[in-house]
Amino acid sequence: MSMYGRDPWGGPLEINTADSATDDDRSRNLQDFDRAALSRPLDETQQSWLLGPTEQKKKKYVDLGCIIVSRKIFVWTVGTILVSALIAGFITLIVKTVPRHHHSHAPPDNYTLALHKALMFFNAQKSGKLPKHNNVSWRGNSCTQDGKSDSSSITKDLVGGYYDAGDAIKFHFPKAFAMTMLSWSVIEYSSKYETAGELNHVKDIIKWGTDYFLKTFNHSADSISRVVAQVGVGDTSGGSTTPNDHYCWMRPEDIDYDRPVQECSSCSDLAAEMAAALASASIVFKDNKAYSQKLVHGAKTLFSFARQQRGRYSAGNAAEAAKFYNSTSYWDEFIWGGAWLYYATGNSSYLQLATTTGLAKHAGTFWGSLDNSVHSWDNKLAGAQLLLSRLRLFLSPGYPYEEMLRTFHNQTSITMCSYLPIFTSWNRTRGGLIQLNHGRPQPLQYVVNAAYLATLFSDYLDAADTPGWYCGPNFYSTKVLREFAQTQMDYILGKNPRKMSYVVGFGTHYPKHVHHRGASIPKNKIKYNCKGGWKWRDSSKPNPNTLVGALVAGPDKHDGFRDVRSNYNYTEPTLAGNAGLVAALVALSGEKGGIDKNTIFSAVPPMFPTPPPPPAPWKP
């Protein structure tokens, strides 16, 4: 019997099962067959089939010192790294060579642009020896003998500070208010100042003012008997031709006439306002411990003097001030100064004073007078009430302050309601400017203060997670307050019937004949005497120097404006007006909100409300 199988090399394979040959014979036959059948060399596969398993190849390794790895894995890994590096380099090359579209930051808004300019006004108003980088080319050192020529003055060094307006008088009452407003705005919106790149600048402006105020009384003493109220005079009544800061039209750098010093020994309003200025500034400079403590000590001394020596600064010895900055009372300054001293010291006695019912009554909190809602250099009640409402919103001190704080909060809400057009509490011009001084001249200083208070109250409510407030039965969103402030500031910046910007240097159409001695006289190395400068005062030509950032007095109640140098009711700027302008601009600049809730409370200790006393025993 035979079986046929397939020869893998192409021929039939016959296997004879009946073959009885021995193993040796079969082995010899197989060897003979193999030699005869193989006509070509065998590959490895064929040899393995024929000869069975062969010896396995020995793997090769790479010794890396700390580890031994297969050479194949090592080569593969190194190759992968090199290829990855080449791909990454190629991608980087493409990214760097292909043009890209850079997304630029959004341009600054109008409020920020105007803020830069508004701060420059203070540089132009500086008196004394100017710092090297004052950035107002047409200004120089001036009035460097202030205080030295007056033998009766408590101090012989009254150099420095700021000129009030277009003349060279240093009125301390409105100047102190201006410094307080600037400090308040820095405490609330320091991050916005920093974003605008103006934080150091505004702090330098404040310090220039507070350094000067420390010269106006014995700031190292615990008690004082008098304080300087004014340097320079401007009374020209009765046809007086005596050279002074109103009769003469001269650059401050050329002044050669005497500048009398006015002092007062009974001036509660002035001393309390100066105390507010130093106390608020001490919070601004809290990181400079020595200077901050000096300001706090001076503020305490001034406030104690204000409380002990009762009287209005614009009466008595300093009566001349009544013609320019007459103070109507000192009760509002007691609340205002007391609030700031509480925030600066954490001493609850100041809070107790500021929340005294009798004090609030004298200040007009319960009168319901519309004029008490107008924040100004004369009346700080609206600002003081908002400042103390802040305490209720964020710290809620409870008894025994809650009742009076709630009253202040309610009065603040009413003030904010009065600003809204829907209630017609105040007249408005056809162009939309609110008439907070009943249509009288120089309206803008009051408008900017209102815009600041409205924006700040709106931000307080937002920070307290409160969406709005009530005006009677109606609820209004904080948005309407911000809109009020924006419409008023937009009017000032040029959105008005005359298309006139009332901030000098902002926009293309602004007042060119500002009532200002330094700006109206060229710096041409010619010294014009007292009357010699009159030709520049009466000239119809624009000012040779631009008083950048000055907020002029403003339009009349018909939106009319006369750009005439001699008409100060339209064209004269003031220190107090520009302080309110700066505060309103920084509050509205950038993103909505942004107040600093905590810094103002840095000296205030933790508050643990005292439980109210038990009710009186019941009697039938």
XYZ file of C-alpha atoms in Angstrom:
620
model
C 0.000 0.000 0.000
C 1.313 3.343 -0.833
C 0.212 6.913 0.091
C 0.884 9.923 -1.904
C 1.629 13.258 -0.316
C 2.499 16.536 -1.780
C 6.159 17.259 -2.018
C 6.590 20.838 -0.954
C 9.378 21.204 -3.476
C 7.258 20.202 -6.508
C 7.404 16.332 -6.850
C 5.232 13.437 -5.607
C 6.254 11.901 -2.353
C 5.692 8.125 -2.058
C 5.657 6.537 1.366
C 5.707 2.704 1.420
C 4.189 1.514 4.631
C 5.270 -2.064 3.961
C 8.890 -1.039 3.924
C 10.694 -2.916 6.657
C 14.060 -1.216 6.367
C 15.896 -0.428 9.512
C 16.269 3.018 10.970
C 19.841 3.240 9.775
C 18.765 2.372 6.259
C 16.012 4.973 6.383
C 18.414 7.525 7.649
C 20.877 6.800 4.875
C 18.092 6.844 2.285
C 16.805 10.187 3.601
C 20.217 11.709 3.423
C 20.618 10.387 -0.123
C 17.196 11.719 -1.019
C 17.931 15.142 0.429
C 21.084 15.516 -1.504
C 19.385 14.480 -4.722
C 16.197 16.503 -4.221
C 17.685 19.885 -3.273
C 18.425 21.592 -6.489
C 18.606 25.129 -4.888
C 19.624 26.555 -1.473
C 16.932 26.555 1.261
C 15.723 29.698 2.963
C 15.374 29.924 6.729
C 11.707 28.941 6.753
C 12.313 25.868 4.632
C 15.292 24.887 6.777
C 13.209 25.231 9.916
C 10.538 23.001 8.450
C 13.111 20.430 7.464
C 15.581 20.635 10.267
C 13.330 21.703 13.160
C 13.934 24.587 15.629
C 17.182 26.452 15.284
C 19.097 28.323 17.966
C 17.425 31.710 18.903
C 19.351 34.886 18.122
C 20.880 36.617 21.113
C 19.373 40.080 21.863
C 21.679 43.071 21.990
C 21.582 45.640 24.846
C 22.867 49.137 25.562
C 24.433 49.937 28.907
C 23.464 53.467 29.989
C 25.391 53.251 33.228
C 22.451 53.332 35.631
C 20.236 51.114 33.517
C 20.570 48.541 30.723
C 18.026 48.695 27.950
C 17.436 46.927 24.703
C 19.281 48.559 21.861
C 16.137 48.406 19.735
C 14.103 50.245 22.404
C 16.919 52.737 22.906
C 17.143 53.479 19.184
C 13.364 53.779 18.904
C 13.159 56.163 21.886
C 15.993 58.400 20.694
C 14.511 58.471 17.227
C 11.083 59.432 18.556
C 12.597 62.282 20.590
C 14.530 63.588 17.601
C 11.493 63.449 15.324
C 9.335 65.185 17.954
C 11.958 67.908 18.351
C 12.054 68.444 14.604
C 8.249 68.685 14.418
C 8.112 71.097 17.379
C 10.805 73.255 15.834
C 8.981 73.301 12.540
C 5.713 74.340 14.216
C 7.511 77.080 16.200
C 9.082 78.369 13.004
C 5.671 78.562 11.330
C 4.098 80.353 14.325
C 6.875 82.939 14.404
C 6.948 83.583 10.684
C 3.217 83.702 9.962
C 1.788 87.244 10.507
C -0.531 87.518 13.509
C -3.342 89.950 14.351
C -2.723 91.399 17.821
C -5.853 92.129 19.845
C -5.149 95.565 21.321
C -6.584 96.647 24.660
C -9.759 98.712 24.545
C -8.943 102.432 24.386
C -9.447 104.413 27.608
C -12.960 105.779 28.045
C -13.649 109.524 28.091
C -13.793 109.610 31.883
C -10.290 108.179 32.171
C -8.935 110.532 29.500
C -10.506 113.514 31.282
C -9.165 112.286 34.629
C -5.569 112.571 33.407
C -6.203 116.191 32.511
C -8.256 117.127 35.582
C -5.389 116.143 37.883
C -3.007 118.409 35.951
C -4.976 121.447 37.143
C -3.633 120.944 40.669
C -0.065 121.066 39.370
C -0.823 124.481 37.864
C -2.246 125.744 41.192
C 0.764 124.890 43.337
C 2.331 127.670 45.366
C 5.848 127.850 46.798
C 8.934 126.051 45.539
C 7.721 123.634 42.910
C 8.912 120.021 42.621
C 11.209 119.183 39.715
C 8.610 117.212 37.783
C 5.598 119.495 38.055
C 4.864 119.161 34.304
C 3.459 122.682 33.849
C 6.068 124.512 31.797
C 4.713 128.026 32.336
C 4.712 127.783 36.159
C 7.651 128.408 38.488
C 8.448 129.108 42.136
C 6.157 131.741 43.636
C 5.190 133.466 46.897
C 8.168 131.965 48.704
C 7.943 134.639 51.440
C 4.423 133.773 52.588
C 4.140 134.165 56.365
C 7.588 135.656 56.808
C 6.530 139.292 56.374
C 3.602 139.098 58.807
C 4.890 139.650 62.329
C 1.602 138.635 63.946
C 1.416 135.230 62.286
C 1.685 132.127 64.490
C 4.077 130.642 61.967
C 6.700 132.254 59.771
C 6.576 129.541 57.143
C 3.389 129.444 55.113
C 5.100 128.604 51.847
C 3.360 126.006 49.705
C -0.195 124.825 49.355
C -2.492 125.767 46.496
C -3.923 128.938 45.013
C -7.677 128.745 45.123
C -8.767 129.864 41.683
C -7.697 132.378 39.053
C -6.016 134.606 41.629
C -3.230 133.906 44.130
C -5.201 133.793 47.401
C -4.919 130.671 49.536
C -8.381 130.100 51.045
C -8.007 127.251 53.526
C -11.710 126.437 53.939
C -12.463 125.328 50.351
C -8.927 123.956 50.000
C -9.454 121.611 52.958
C -12.717 120.415 51.403
C -10.875 119.760 48.119
C -8.232 117.632 49.845
C -10.916 115.670 51.736
C -12.761 114.915 48.500
C -9.580 113.736 46.800
C -8.687 111.507 49.749
C -12.199 110.040 49.822
C -11.967 109.176 46.131
C -8.575 107.493 46.615
C -9.815 105.442 49.578
C -12.808 104.204 47.568
C -11.256 103.827 44.109
C -7.519 103.286 44.583
C -7.576 100.363 42.128
C -9.076 102.581 39.426
C -6.428 105.243 40.020
C -3.796 102.539 39.748
C -5.285 101.184 36.527
C -5.226 104.711 35.081
C -1.599 105.151 36.205
C -2.524 108.106 38.418
C -2.382 106.722 41.965
C 1.031 108.150 42.830
C 0.132 111.435 41.160
C -3.065 111.982 43.133
C -1.325 110.994 46.379
C 1.389 113.578 45.658
C -1.350 116.179 45.120
C -2.960 115.326 48.468
C 0.360 115.367 50.308
C 1.223 118.781 48.875
C -1.967 120.029 50.521
C -1.642 118.216 53.854
C 2.029 119.179 54.261
C 0.916 122.789 53.965
C -1.984 122.414 56.430
C 0.439 121.135 59.065
C 2.121 124.550 58.832
C -1.076 126.483 59.568
C -1.268 125.530 63.273
C 0.916 123.958 65.951
C 0.394 120.395 64.816
C 2.673 118.886 67.460
C 0.593 120.310 70.330
C -2.415 118.641 71.929
C -4.317 121.897 72.139
C -4.210 125.139 70.153
C -5.828 128.555 70.378
C -5.740 129.746 66.761
C -5.267 128.601 63.213
C -4.394 130.312 59.915
C -7.480 130.748 57.745
C -6.157 132.551 54.665
C -3.027 133.931 52.998
C -3.463 136.959 50.733
C -6.448 139.277 50.422
C -8.743 140.327 47.605
C -11.045 143.031 48.906
C -11.404 145.837 46.373
C -14.580 147.372 47.814
C -14.837 151.137 48.107
C -12.578 151.628 45.111
C -9.431 150.560 46.954
C -6.300 150.636 44.787
C -4.040 148.924 47.289
C -2.182 146.153 45.469
C -3.600 142.787 46.383
C -4.483 139.449 44.812
C -7.666 140.724 43.161
C -6.760 144.262 42.217
C -3.525 143.192 40.516
C -3.337 140.977 37.450
C 0.100 139.335 37.735
C 1.726 135.974 37.377
C 2.187 134.472 40.872
C 5.905 134.249 40.111
C 6.061 138.071 39.825
C 4.089 139.074 42.952
C 5.994 141.666 44.967
C 3.279 143.141 47.199
C 2.541 142.134 50.801
C 0.324 139.111 51.367
C -1.362 139.440 54.772
C -2.104 136.351 56.859
C -5.599 135.920 58.286
C -5.917 133.949 61.510
C -8.908 132.942 63.586
C -9.414 131.815 67.175
C -13.066 130.885 66.848
C -13.535 128.922 63.633
C -15.242 125.593 64.183
C -16.160 125.062 60.531
C -12.646 125.678 59.227
C -10.900 123.625 61.936
C -13.330 120.689 61.601
C -12.932 120.704 57.813
C -9.155 120.756 58.128
C -9.453 117.896 60.622
C -11.483 115.954 58.045
C -8.793 116.618 55.419
C -5.960 115.352 57.661
C -7.959 112.373 58.981
C -9.005 111.166 55.521
C -5.457 111.642 54.215
C -4.113 109.568 57.117
C -6.048 106.605 55.682
C -4.625 107.286 52.220
C -1.095 107.228 53.677
C -1.660 104.417 56.192
C 1.325 102.524 54.725
C 3.556 105.426 55.791
C 3.007 104.913 59.505
C 4.956 107.915 60.798
C 3.293 110.379 58.421
C -0.147 108.867 58.950
C 0.186 109.214 62.722
C 1.307 112.819 62.335
C -1.828 113.545 60.299
C -4.057 111.795 62.841
C -2.563 113.765 65.726
C -3.061 117.034 63.847
C -6.643 116.084 63.024
C -7.414 115.356 66.689
C -5.922 118.674 67.761
C -7.911 120.619 65.177
C -11.180 118.863 65.969
C -10.768 119.468 69.685
C -10.150 123.162 68.935
C -13.234 123.239 66.708
C -15.427 121.821 69.482
C -14.065 124.076 72.216
C -13.859 127.412 70.390
C -17.292 127.625 68.751
C -17.822 130.060 65.900
C -17.885 130.521 62.125
C -14.566 131.275 60.492
C -16.106 133.798 58.100
C -17.210 136.004 60.979
C -15.051 138.178 63.201
C -11.359 138.522 62.379
C -11.574 136.661 59.071
C -14.656 138.521 57.892
C -13.151 139.132 54.455
C -13.676 135.470 53.649
C -17.445 136.065 53.840
C -17.251 137.888 50.500
C -15.834 134.823 48.767
C -16.408 131.674 50.840
C -18.982 132.424 53.486
C -19.770 129.515 55.785
C -23.424 129.177 56.810
C -22.825 126.907 59.842
C -20.395 124.487 61.454
C -22.772 121.668 62.477
C -22.339 119.788 59.210
C -18.545 119.971 59.612
C -18.896 118.451 63.105
C -20.640 115.365 61.636
C -18.298 115.246 58.627
C -15.120 115.683 60.685
C -16.340 113.303 63.403
C -17.056 110.576 60.835
C -13.623 110.894 59.264
C -11.879 110.874 62.647
C -13.763 107.719 63.604
C -12.600 105.977 60.434
C -9.036 107.226 60.960
C -8.766 106.280 64.650
C -11.439 103.686 65.430
C -12.243 105.716 68.561
C -15.972 105.240 69.179
C -16.284 108.633 70.877
C -16.117 110.266 67.436
C -18.873 107.979 66.164
C -20.984 108.765 69.212
C -20.583 112.469 68.460
C -21.337 112.113 64.731
C -24.531 110.174 65.500
C -25.816 112.503 68.203
C -29.433 113.435 67.531
C -28.960 117.045 68.617
C -26.013 117.522 66.275
C -27.966 116.076 63.365
C -30.889 118.341 64.168
C -28.715 121.482 64.145
C -27.125 120.369 60.851
C -30.553 120.114 59.225
C -30.979 116.354 58.956
C -34.653 116.575 59.952
C -35.538 119.777 58.111
C -36.296 118.165 54.788
C -34.663 121.110 53.025
C -33.771 120.387 49.411
C -30.593 122.440 49.710
C -29.247 120.034 52.328
C -28.894 117.460 49.565
C -26.369 119.679 47.753
C -22.832 118.612 48.696
C -20.404 121.546 48.526
C -17.488 123.307 50.188
C -20.047 125.009 52.451
C -22.480 122.197 53.302
C -21.132 118.666 53.785
C -24.309 117.154 55.250
C -25.164 115.069 52.169
C -21.622 113.708 52.003
C -21.464 113.042 55.749
C -24.758 111.129 55.656
C -23.523 108.969 52.784
C -20.215 108.383 54.577
C -22.037 107.124 57.669
C -24.533 105.109 55.602
C -21.480 103.191 54.428
C -20.894 102.082 58.009
C -24.447 100.775 58.298
C -24.307 98.950 54.957
C -21.048 97.095 55.566
C -20.512 96.817 59.342
C -23.985 97.309 60.824
C -22.810 98.367 64.300
C -26.289 98.115 65.803
C -27.239 99.714 69.113
C -26.720 102.516 70.107
C -25.850 103.846 66.629
C -28.433 102.077 64.510
C -31.283 104.555 64.897
C -29.272 107.585 63.771
C -27.435 105.648 61.080
C -30.777 104.474 59.703
C -31.912 108.113 59.617
C -28.782 109.110 57.708
C -29.328 106.178 55.335
C -32.943 107.228 54.729
C -31.882 110.830 54.108
C -29.242 109.646 51.672
C -31.897 107.660 49.816
C -34.090 110.775 49.608
C -31.145 112.791 48.287
C -30.578 110.194 45.579
C -34.276 110.247 44.689
C -34.100 114.025 44.257
C -31.435 113.605 41.579
C -33.713 111.528 39.342
C -35.425 113.472 36.526
C -38.735 111.718 37.143
C -39.292 113.591 40.412
C -38.527 117.113 39.054
C -37.130 118.124 42.442
C -34.581 120.271 40.630
C -34.897 122.282 37.463
C -32.814 121.241 34.500
C -31.613 123.169 31.491
C -32.935 122.142 28.093
C -29.625 120.401 27.556
C -30.177 118.337 30.722
C -27.863 119.995 33.273
C -29.294 119.789 36.801
C -29.583 123.189 38.524
C -28.505 122.382 42.065
C -27.871 126.060 42.867
C -31.254 127.196 41.520
C -29.939 128.652 38.278
C -27.345 130.889 39.894
C -23.854 131.226 38.344
C -21.027 128.709 38.640
C -23.162 125.541 38.645
C -20.674 122.854 37.662
C -18.918 122.485 41.027
C -22.232 121.302 42.537
C -23.030 119.014 39.622
C -19.760 117.074 39.821
C -20.201 116.525 43.567
C -23.693 115.128 42.993
C -22.403 112.853 40.236
C -19.767 111.510 42.618
C -22.214 110.866 45.470
C -24.705 109.175 43.129
C -22.076 106.854 41.632
C -20.647 106.049 45.051
C -24.040 105.221 46.562
C -24.774 103.018 43.565
C -21.481 101.193 44.077
C -22.139 100.840 47.819
C -25.469 99.148 47.128
C -23.954 96.846 44.498
C -21.133 95.876 46.869
C -23.746 95.117 49.543
C -25.639 92.889 47.063
C -28.565 95.285 47.066
C -30.050 95.873 43.596
C -31.524 99.293 44.327
C -33.421 101.490 46.769
C -36.890 102.860 47.374
C -38.218 106.295 46.539
C -41.503 106.183 48.383
C -43.381 103.082 47.191
C -41.294 102.739 44.029
C -38.126 100.671 43.746
C -35.299 101.943 41.524
C -32.273 100.068 40.254
C -28.779 101.311 41.009
C -28.429 101.583 37.235
C -30.527 104.790 37.149
C -28.149 106.514 39.575
C -25.168 105.707 37.401
C -27.082 106.928 34.354
C -27.794 110.235 36.137
C -24.111 110.675 36.917
C -23.091 109.776 33.365
C -25.535 112.197 31.715
C -24.264 115.054 33.893
C -20.594 114.274 33.296
C -21.198 113.747 29.580
C -22.795 117.204 29.460
C -19.681 118.680 31.087
C -17.390 116.855 28.653
C -19.179 118.175 25.561
C -22.555 116.505 25.122
C -24.506 119.753 25.423
C -26.253 122.221 23.084
C -23.039 124.220 22.563
C -20.908 121.103 21.970
C -18.522 122.734 24.432
C -16.252 120.809 26.777
C -16.093 122.649 30.091
C -12.848 120.874 31.005
C -9.981 122.836 29.470
C -7.853 120.764 27.110
C -10.401 117.970 26.753
C -11.784 117.608 23.238
C -11.297 120.240 20.570
C -13.855 122.854 21.630
C -13.242 124.189 25.134
C -12.872 127.629 26.807
C -9.849 129.527 25.535
C -10.177 132.646 27.739
C -10.068 131.120 31.215
C -10.175 133.629 34.076
C -6.705 132.837 35.410
C -3.741 135.156 35.857
C -0.959 132.644 35.274
C -2.570 131.163 32.169
C -3.399 134.536 30.596
C 0.072 136.118 30.831
C 2.887 134.773 28.639
C 6.073 133.511 30.212
C 8.343 135.779 28.194
C 10.889 136.963 30.794
C 9.008 140.248 31.105
C 7.754 141.102 34.592
C 4.401 142.855 34.385
C 3.575 144.924 37.449
C 0.227 145.148 39.229
C -1.519 147.188 36.525
C 0.784 146.111 33.715
C -0.984 142.790 33.484
C -4.377 144.411 32.898
C -3.755 144.403 29.180
C -3.672 140.609 29.292
C -6.784 140.496 31.454
C -8.685 142.654 28.956
C -7.256 141.092 25.802
C -9.646 139.336 23.445
C -6.925 136.898 22.424
C -6.933 133.328 23.776
C -4.752 132.560 26.776
C -1.120 131.972 25.749
C -0.949 129.109 28.289
C -3.451 126.243 28.421
C -4.713 125.552 31.939
C -5.083 121.826 31.257
C -7.840 120.075 33.178
C -9.491 123.149 34.672
C -13.241 122.826 35.235
C -14.606 126.288 34.509
C -17.566 127.766 36.422
C -19.971 126.638 33.707
C -22.957 127.695 31.602
C -26.049 129.615 32.681
C -29.524 128.173 33.197
C -30.231 128.499 29.465
C -27.141 126.455 28.468
C -25.481 129.699 27.402
C -21.776 130.299 27.889
C -19.605 133.344 27.317
C -15.944 132.554 26.821
C -14.783 135.893 28.225
C -11.819 136.193 30.565
C -13.259 139.015 32.640
C -16.490 137.137 33.375
C -15.464 134.808 36.174
C -19.019 133.526 36.587
C -18.465 131.591 33.355
C -14.737 131.035 33.004
C -13.074 130.823 36.442
C -12.041 127.406 37.793
C -11.690 126.552 41.493
C -9.804 124.031 43.579
C -12.999 122.647 45.153
C -14.699 122.300 41.773
C -11.815 120.322 40.299
C -11.656 118.020 43.323
C -15.281 117.040 42.740
C -14.544 116.607 39.040
C -11.654 114.236 39.731
C -13.759 112.218 42.194
C -16.665 111.846 39.763
C -14.412 110.928 36.835
C -12.520 108.201 38.675
C -15.771 106.760 40.048
C -17.225 106.460 36.535
C -14.017 105.362 34.803
C -13.366 101.809 33.707
C -15.627 98.977 34.768
C -18.710 99.486 36.908
C -18.155 99.320 40.661
C -14.681 98.711 42.001
C -14.921 100.306 45.446
C -12.531 99.197 48.170
C -14.824 98.015 50.972
C -12.162 97.474 53.627
C -9.433 100.133 53.623
C -11.610 102.818 55.212
C -12.247 100.444 58.131
C -8.583 99.545 58.665
C -8.436 101.366 62.026
C -11.933 100.352 63.152
C -11.880 97.538 65.746
C -14.300 94.601 65.497
C -17.767 95.741 66.432
C -19.868 93.854 68.960
C -23.240 95.573 69.174
C -24.345 96.432 72.684
C -27.727 94.937 73.535
C -30.360 97.635 74.001
C -31.490 98.333 77.554
C -34.551 96.440 78.772
C -37.882 98.210 78.540
C -39.147 100.092 81.555
C -41.245 98.058 83.974
C -44.864 97.867 82.932
C -47.311 99.874 84.952
C -51.076 99.902 84.626
